[in-house]
mmCIF file of C-alpha atoms in Angstrom:
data_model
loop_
_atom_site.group_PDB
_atom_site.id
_atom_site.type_symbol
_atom_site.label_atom_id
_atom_site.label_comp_id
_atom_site.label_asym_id
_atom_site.label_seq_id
_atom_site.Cartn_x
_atom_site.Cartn_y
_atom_site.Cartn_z
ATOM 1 C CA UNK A 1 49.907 123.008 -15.211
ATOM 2 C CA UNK A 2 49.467 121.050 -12.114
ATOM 3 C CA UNK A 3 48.018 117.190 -12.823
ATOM 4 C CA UNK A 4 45.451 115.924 -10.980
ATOM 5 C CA UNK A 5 44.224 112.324 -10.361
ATOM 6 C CA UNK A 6 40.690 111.919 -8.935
ATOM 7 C CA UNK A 7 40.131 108.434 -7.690
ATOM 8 C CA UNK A 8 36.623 107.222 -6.706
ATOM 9 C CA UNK A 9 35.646 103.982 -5.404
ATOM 10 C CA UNK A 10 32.565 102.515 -6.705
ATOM 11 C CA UNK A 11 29.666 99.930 -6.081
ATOM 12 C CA UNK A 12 29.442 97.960 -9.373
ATOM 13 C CA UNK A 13 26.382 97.259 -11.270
ATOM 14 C CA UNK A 14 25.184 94.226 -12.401
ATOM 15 C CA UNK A 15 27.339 95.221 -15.734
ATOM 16 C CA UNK A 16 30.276 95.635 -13.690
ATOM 17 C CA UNK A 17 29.774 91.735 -12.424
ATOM 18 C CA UNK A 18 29.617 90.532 -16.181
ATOM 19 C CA UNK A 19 32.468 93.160 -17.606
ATOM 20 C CA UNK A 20 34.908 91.422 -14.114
ATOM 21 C CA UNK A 21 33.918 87.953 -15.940
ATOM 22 C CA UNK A 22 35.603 88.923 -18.894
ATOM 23 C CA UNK A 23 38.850 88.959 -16.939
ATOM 24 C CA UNK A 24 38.683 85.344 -15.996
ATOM 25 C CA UNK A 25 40.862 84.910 -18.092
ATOM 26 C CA UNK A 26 41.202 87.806 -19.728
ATOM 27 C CA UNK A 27 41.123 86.985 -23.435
ATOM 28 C CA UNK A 28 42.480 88.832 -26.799
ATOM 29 C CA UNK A 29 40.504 89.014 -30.114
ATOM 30 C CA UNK A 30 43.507 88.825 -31.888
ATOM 31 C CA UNK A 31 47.636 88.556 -31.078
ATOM 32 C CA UNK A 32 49.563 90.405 -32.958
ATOM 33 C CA UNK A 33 53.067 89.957 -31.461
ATOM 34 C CA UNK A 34 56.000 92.406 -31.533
ATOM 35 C CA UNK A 35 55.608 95.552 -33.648
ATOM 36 C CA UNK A 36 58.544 98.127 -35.304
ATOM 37 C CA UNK A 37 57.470 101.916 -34.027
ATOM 38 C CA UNK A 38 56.345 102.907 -37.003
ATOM 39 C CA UNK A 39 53.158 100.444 -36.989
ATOM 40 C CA UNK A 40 52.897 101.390 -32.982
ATOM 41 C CA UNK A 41 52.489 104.794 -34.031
ATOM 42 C CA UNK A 42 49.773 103.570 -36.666
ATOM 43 C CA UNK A 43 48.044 102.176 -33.759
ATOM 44 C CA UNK A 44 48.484 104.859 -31.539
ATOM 45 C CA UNK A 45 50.851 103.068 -28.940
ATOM 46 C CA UNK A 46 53.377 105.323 -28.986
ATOM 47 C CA UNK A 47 52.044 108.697 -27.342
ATOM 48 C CA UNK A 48 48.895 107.101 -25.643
ATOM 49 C CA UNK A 49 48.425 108.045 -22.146
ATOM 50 C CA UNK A 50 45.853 105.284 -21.455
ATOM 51 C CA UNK A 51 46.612 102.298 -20.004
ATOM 52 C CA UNK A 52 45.096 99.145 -18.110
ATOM 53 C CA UNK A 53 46.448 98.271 -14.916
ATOM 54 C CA UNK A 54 45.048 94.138 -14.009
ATOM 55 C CA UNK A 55 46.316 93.189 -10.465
ATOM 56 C CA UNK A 56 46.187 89.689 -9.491
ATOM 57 C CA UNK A 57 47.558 87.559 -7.048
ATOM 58 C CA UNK A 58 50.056 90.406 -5.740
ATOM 59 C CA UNK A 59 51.498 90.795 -9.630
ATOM 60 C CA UNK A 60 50.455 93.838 -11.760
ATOM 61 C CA UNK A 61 50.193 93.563 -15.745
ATOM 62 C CA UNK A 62 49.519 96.764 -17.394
ATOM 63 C CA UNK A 63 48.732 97.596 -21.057
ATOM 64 C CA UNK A 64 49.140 100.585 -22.807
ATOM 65 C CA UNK A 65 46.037 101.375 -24.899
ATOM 66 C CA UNK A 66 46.227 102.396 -28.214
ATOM 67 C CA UNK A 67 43.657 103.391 -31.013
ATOM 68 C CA UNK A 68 40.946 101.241 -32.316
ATOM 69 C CA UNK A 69 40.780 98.853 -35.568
ATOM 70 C CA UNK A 70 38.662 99.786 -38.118
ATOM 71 C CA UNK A 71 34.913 99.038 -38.470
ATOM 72 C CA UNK A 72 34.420 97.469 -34.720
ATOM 73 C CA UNK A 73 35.962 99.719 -32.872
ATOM 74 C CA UNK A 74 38.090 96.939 -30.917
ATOM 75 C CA UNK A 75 40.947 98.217 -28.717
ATOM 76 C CA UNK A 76 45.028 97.804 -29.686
ATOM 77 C CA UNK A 77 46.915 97.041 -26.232
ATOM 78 C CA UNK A 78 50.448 96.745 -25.509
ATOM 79 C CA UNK A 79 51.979 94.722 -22.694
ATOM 80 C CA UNK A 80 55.316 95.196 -21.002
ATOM 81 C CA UNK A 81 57.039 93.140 -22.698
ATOM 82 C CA UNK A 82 56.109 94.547 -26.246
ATOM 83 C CA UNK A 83 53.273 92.303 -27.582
ATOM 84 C CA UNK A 84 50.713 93.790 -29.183
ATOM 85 C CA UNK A 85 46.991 92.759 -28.725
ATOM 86 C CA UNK A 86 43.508 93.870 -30.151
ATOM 87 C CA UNK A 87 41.225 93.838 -27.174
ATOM 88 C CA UNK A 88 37.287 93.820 -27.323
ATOM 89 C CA UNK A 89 36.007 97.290 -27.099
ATOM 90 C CA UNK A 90 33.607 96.832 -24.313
ATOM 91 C CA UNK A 91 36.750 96.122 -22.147
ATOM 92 C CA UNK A 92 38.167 99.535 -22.533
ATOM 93 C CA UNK A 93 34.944 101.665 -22.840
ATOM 94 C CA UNK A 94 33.275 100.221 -19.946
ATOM 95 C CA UNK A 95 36.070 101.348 -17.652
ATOM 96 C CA UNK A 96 36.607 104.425 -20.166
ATOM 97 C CA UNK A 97 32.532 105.537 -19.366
ATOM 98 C CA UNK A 98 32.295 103.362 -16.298
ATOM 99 C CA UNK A 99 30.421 106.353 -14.720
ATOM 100 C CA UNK A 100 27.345 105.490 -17.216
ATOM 101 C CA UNK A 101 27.845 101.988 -17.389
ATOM 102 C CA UNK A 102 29.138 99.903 -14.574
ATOM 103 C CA UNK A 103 28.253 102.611 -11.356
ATOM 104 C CA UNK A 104 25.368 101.013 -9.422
ATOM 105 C CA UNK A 105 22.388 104.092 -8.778
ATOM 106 C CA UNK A 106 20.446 101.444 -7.252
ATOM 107 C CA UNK A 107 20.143 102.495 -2.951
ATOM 108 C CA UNK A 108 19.011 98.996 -2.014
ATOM 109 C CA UNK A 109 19.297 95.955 -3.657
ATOM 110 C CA UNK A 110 16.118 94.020 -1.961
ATOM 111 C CA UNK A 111 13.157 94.509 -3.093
ATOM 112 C CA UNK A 112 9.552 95.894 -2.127
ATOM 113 C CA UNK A 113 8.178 92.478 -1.273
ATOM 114 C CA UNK A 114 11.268 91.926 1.072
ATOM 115 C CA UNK A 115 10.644 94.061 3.822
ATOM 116 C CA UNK A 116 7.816 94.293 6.357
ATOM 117 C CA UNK A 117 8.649 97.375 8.675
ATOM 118 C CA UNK A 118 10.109 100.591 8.031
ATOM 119 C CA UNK A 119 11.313 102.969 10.732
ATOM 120 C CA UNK A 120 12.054 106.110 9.964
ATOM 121 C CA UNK A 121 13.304 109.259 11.998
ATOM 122 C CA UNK A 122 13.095 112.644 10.570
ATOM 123 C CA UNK A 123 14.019 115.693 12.472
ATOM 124 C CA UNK A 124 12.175 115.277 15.843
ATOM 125 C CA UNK A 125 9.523 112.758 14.540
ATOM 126 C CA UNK A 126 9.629 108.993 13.872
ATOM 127 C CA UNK A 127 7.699 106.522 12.884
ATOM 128 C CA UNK A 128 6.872 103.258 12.154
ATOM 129 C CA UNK A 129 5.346 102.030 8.486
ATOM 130 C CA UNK A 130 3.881 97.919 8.361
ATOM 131 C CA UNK A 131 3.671 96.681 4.967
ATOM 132 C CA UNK A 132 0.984 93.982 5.008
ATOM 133 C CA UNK A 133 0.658 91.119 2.102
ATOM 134 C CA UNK A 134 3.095 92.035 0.697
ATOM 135 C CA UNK A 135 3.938 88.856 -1.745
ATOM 136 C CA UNK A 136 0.333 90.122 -3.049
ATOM 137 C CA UNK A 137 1.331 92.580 -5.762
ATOM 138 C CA UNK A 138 -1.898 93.382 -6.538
ATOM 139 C CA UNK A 139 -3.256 93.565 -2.856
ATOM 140 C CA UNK A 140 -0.162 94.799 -0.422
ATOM 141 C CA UNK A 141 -0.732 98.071 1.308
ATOM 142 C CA UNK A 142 1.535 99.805 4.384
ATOM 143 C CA UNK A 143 -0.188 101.212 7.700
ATOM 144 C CA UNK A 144 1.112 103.279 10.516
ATOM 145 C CA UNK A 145 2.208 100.822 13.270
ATOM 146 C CA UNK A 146 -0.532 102.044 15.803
ATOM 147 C CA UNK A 147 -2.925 101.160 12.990
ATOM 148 C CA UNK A 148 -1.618 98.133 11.359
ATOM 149 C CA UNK A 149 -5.153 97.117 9.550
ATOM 150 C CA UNK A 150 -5.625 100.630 8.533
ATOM 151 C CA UNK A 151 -4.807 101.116 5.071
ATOM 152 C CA UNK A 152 -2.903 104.946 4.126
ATOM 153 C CA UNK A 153 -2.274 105.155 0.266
ATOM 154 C CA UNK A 154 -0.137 108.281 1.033
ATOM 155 C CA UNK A 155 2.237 106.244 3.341
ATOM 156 C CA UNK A 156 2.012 103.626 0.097
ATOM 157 C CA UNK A 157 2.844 106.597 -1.955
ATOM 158 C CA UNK A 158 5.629 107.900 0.025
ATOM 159 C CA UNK A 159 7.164 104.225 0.319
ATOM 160 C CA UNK A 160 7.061 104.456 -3.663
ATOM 161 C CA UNK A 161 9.348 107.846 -3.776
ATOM 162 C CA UNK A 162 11.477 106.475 -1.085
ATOM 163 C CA UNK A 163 12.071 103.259 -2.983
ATOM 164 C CA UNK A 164 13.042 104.995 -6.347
ATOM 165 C CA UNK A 165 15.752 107.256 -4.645
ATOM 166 C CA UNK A 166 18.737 106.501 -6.810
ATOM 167 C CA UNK A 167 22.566 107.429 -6.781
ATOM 168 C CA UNK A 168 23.647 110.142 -9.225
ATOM 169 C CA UNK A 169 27.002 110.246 -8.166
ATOM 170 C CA UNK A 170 30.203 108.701 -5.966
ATOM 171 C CA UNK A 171 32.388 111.093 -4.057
ATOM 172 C CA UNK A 172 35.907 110.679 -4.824
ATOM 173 C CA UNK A 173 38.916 109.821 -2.163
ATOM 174 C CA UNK A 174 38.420 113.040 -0.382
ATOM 175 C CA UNK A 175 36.094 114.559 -0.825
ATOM 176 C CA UNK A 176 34.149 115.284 2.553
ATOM 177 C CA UNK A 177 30.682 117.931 1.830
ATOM 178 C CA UNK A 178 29.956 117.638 5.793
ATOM 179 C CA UNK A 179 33.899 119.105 6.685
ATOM 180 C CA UNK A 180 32.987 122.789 5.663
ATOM 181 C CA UNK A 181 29.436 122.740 5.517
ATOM 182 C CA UNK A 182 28.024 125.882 7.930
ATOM 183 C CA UNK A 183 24.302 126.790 7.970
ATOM 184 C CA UNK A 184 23.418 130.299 7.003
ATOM 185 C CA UNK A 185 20.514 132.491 8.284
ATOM 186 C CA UNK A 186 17.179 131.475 6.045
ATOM 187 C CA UNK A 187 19.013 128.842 4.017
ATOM 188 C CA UNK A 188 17.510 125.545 4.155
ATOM 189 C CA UNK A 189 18.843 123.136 6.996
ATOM 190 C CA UNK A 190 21.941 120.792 6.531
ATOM 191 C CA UNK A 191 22.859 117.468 8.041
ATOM 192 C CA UNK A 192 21.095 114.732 8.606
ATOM 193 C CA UNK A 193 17.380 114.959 7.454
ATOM 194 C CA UNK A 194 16.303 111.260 7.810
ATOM 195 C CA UNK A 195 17.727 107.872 8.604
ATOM 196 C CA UNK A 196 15.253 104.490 7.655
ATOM 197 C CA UNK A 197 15.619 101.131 8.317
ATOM 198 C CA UNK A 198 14.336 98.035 6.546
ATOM 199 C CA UNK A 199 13.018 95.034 8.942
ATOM 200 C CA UNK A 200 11.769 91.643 7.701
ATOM 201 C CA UNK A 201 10.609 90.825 10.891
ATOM 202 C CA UNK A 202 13.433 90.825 13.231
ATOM 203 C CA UNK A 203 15.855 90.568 10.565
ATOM 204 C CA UNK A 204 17.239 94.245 9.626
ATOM 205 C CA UNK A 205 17.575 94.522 5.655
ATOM 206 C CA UNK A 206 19.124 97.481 4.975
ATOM 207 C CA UNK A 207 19.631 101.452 6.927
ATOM 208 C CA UNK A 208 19.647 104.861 5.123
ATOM 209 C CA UNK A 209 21.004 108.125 6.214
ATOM 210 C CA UNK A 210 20.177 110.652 4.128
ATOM 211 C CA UNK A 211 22.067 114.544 4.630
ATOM 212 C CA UNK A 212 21.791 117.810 2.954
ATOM 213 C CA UNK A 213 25.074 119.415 2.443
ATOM 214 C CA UNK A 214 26.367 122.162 -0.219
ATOM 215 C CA UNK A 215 28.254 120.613 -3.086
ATOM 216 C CA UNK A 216 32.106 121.720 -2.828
ATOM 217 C CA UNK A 217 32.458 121.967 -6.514
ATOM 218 C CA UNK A 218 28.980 123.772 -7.396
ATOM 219 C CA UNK A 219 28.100 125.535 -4.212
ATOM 220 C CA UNK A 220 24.373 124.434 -4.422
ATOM 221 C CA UNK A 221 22.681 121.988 -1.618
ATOM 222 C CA UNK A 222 22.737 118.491 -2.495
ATOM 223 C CA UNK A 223 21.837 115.531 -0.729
ATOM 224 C CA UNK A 224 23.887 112.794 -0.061
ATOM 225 C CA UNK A 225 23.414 109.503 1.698
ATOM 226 C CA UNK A 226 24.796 106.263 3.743
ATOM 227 C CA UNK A 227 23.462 102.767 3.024
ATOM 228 C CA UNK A 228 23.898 99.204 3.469
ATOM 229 C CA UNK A 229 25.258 99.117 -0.048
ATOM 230 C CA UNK A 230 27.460 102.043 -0.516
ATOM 231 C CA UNK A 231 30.796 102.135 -0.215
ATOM 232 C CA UNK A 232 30.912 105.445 0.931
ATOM 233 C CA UNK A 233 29.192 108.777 1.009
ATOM 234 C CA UNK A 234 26.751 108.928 -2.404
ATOM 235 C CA UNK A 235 24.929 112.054 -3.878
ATOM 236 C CA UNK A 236 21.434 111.208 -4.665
ATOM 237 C CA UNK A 237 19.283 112.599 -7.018
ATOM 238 C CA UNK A 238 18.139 116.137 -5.570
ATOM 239 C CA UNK A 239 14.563 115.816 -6.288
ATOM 240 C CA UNK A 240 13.717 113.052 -5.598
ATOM 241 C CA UNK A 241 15.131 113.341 -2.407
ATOM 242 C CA UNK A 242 13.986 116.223 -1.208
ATOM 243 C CA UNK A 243 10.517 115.062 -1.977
ATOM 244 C CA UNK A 244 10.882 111.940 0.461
ATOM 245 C CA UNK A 245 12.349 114.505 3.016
ATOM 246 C CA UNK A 246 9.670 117.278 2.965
ATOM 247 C CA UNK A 247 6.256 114.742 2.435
ATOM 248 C CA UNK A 248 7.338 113.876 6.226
ATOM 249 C CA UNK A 249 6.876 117.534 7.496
ATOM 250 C CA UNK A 250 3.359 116.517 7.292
ATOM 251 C CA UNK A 251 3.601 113.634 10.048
#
């Protein structure tokens, strides 16, 4: 059987930011020096295949990762030179689950009051959204450019779905949807569906590109997209996006 290594690169959450301050220094709960194989075994050092790789400064320190202690569920670690540690259990699982816990779903990170022009262009149309008082929670609304006093609660509405479009997942090194994607007779259409940008006056905040492309491991159309904060292609959450794409059919 063939091994395979999948390797994404991820934007980190705000969880990621605290979890990286727990590497500076990186600390032990406990130091529990050399150990004869049969306690390694007891801690499940012996056969693990885990490990935890810390580069810094050019030098690479890498513990293997055994089993955990009793009660808190803490980590056992073993360094290269045979010292045994017990290492917090949030330091392992976080990178163990890090899809769950330290992946950032959020598309932008400025917020609603931060912006006061969106231009979007979808298909063959564009157009131009104004967000006026906008430091007013209570009071803000968005107009169409050519009407900027003009208040349209379905633009406000539409603004709402587009601002809740979140990441579900990060492609891995790779992995390229747009590289075999062909459009079939009656299917719906792939590619680029919309691309927005983000003004605070003439300041630009933040772009999205958002595509429709068939998932290479399920078969069914997804939609991915391109932003200011993403390190690469995302996938976004289907329904939500598709949503945002097909209220602007009505422009």
């Amino acid at each position: 059987m063939k091994e395979v290594t999948t390797i994404k690169e991820i934007r980190g959450s705000d969880a990621a930011m605290e979890l990286l301050g727990l590497f500076g220094p990186l600390r032990a709960l406990r130091a529990l020096g050399t150990v004869d194989e049969a306690k390694a075994k007891e801690l499940g050092l012996t056969d693990s295949k885990k490990s935890l790789t810390v580069n810094v400064k050019g030098l690479s320190y890498k513990f293997v990762i055994g089993g955990t202690s009793y009660g808190s569920g803490d980590y056992y670690a073993r360094d290269a030179q045979g010292q045994v540690f017990l290492l917090s259990q949030r330091i392992i699982a976080d990178f163990e689950f890090f899809e769950s816990r330290l992946l950032e779903r959020r598309i932008h990170r400025f917020e609603r009051a931060d912006f006061d022009r969106i231009e979007v262009k979808a298909g063959s149309k564009s157009r131009t959204i104004i967000q006026s008082a906008r430091q007013n929670p209570q009071a803000f609304f968005f107009a169409d450019a050519t009407t900027p006093d003009k208040r349209d609660d379905s633009l406000k509405n539409w603004v709402e779905k587009l601002l809740r479009l979140s990441v579900s997942d990060y492609l891995a090194q790779g992995e390229d949807p747009s590289t075999s994607a062909t459009a079939m007779s009656g299917s719906p259409e792939i590619g680029e569906r919309m691309s927005v940008r983000f003004f605070d006056g003439k300041k630009e905040l933040g772009t999205m590109v958002l595509y429709r492309y068939p998932n290479p491991k399920t078969g069914q159309l997804d939609f991915y997209a391109r932003t200011e904060t993403s390190v690469s292609l995302v996938r976004i959450v289907a329904g939500s996006a598709e949503a945002v794409v097909n209220d602007t059919t009505s422009w």
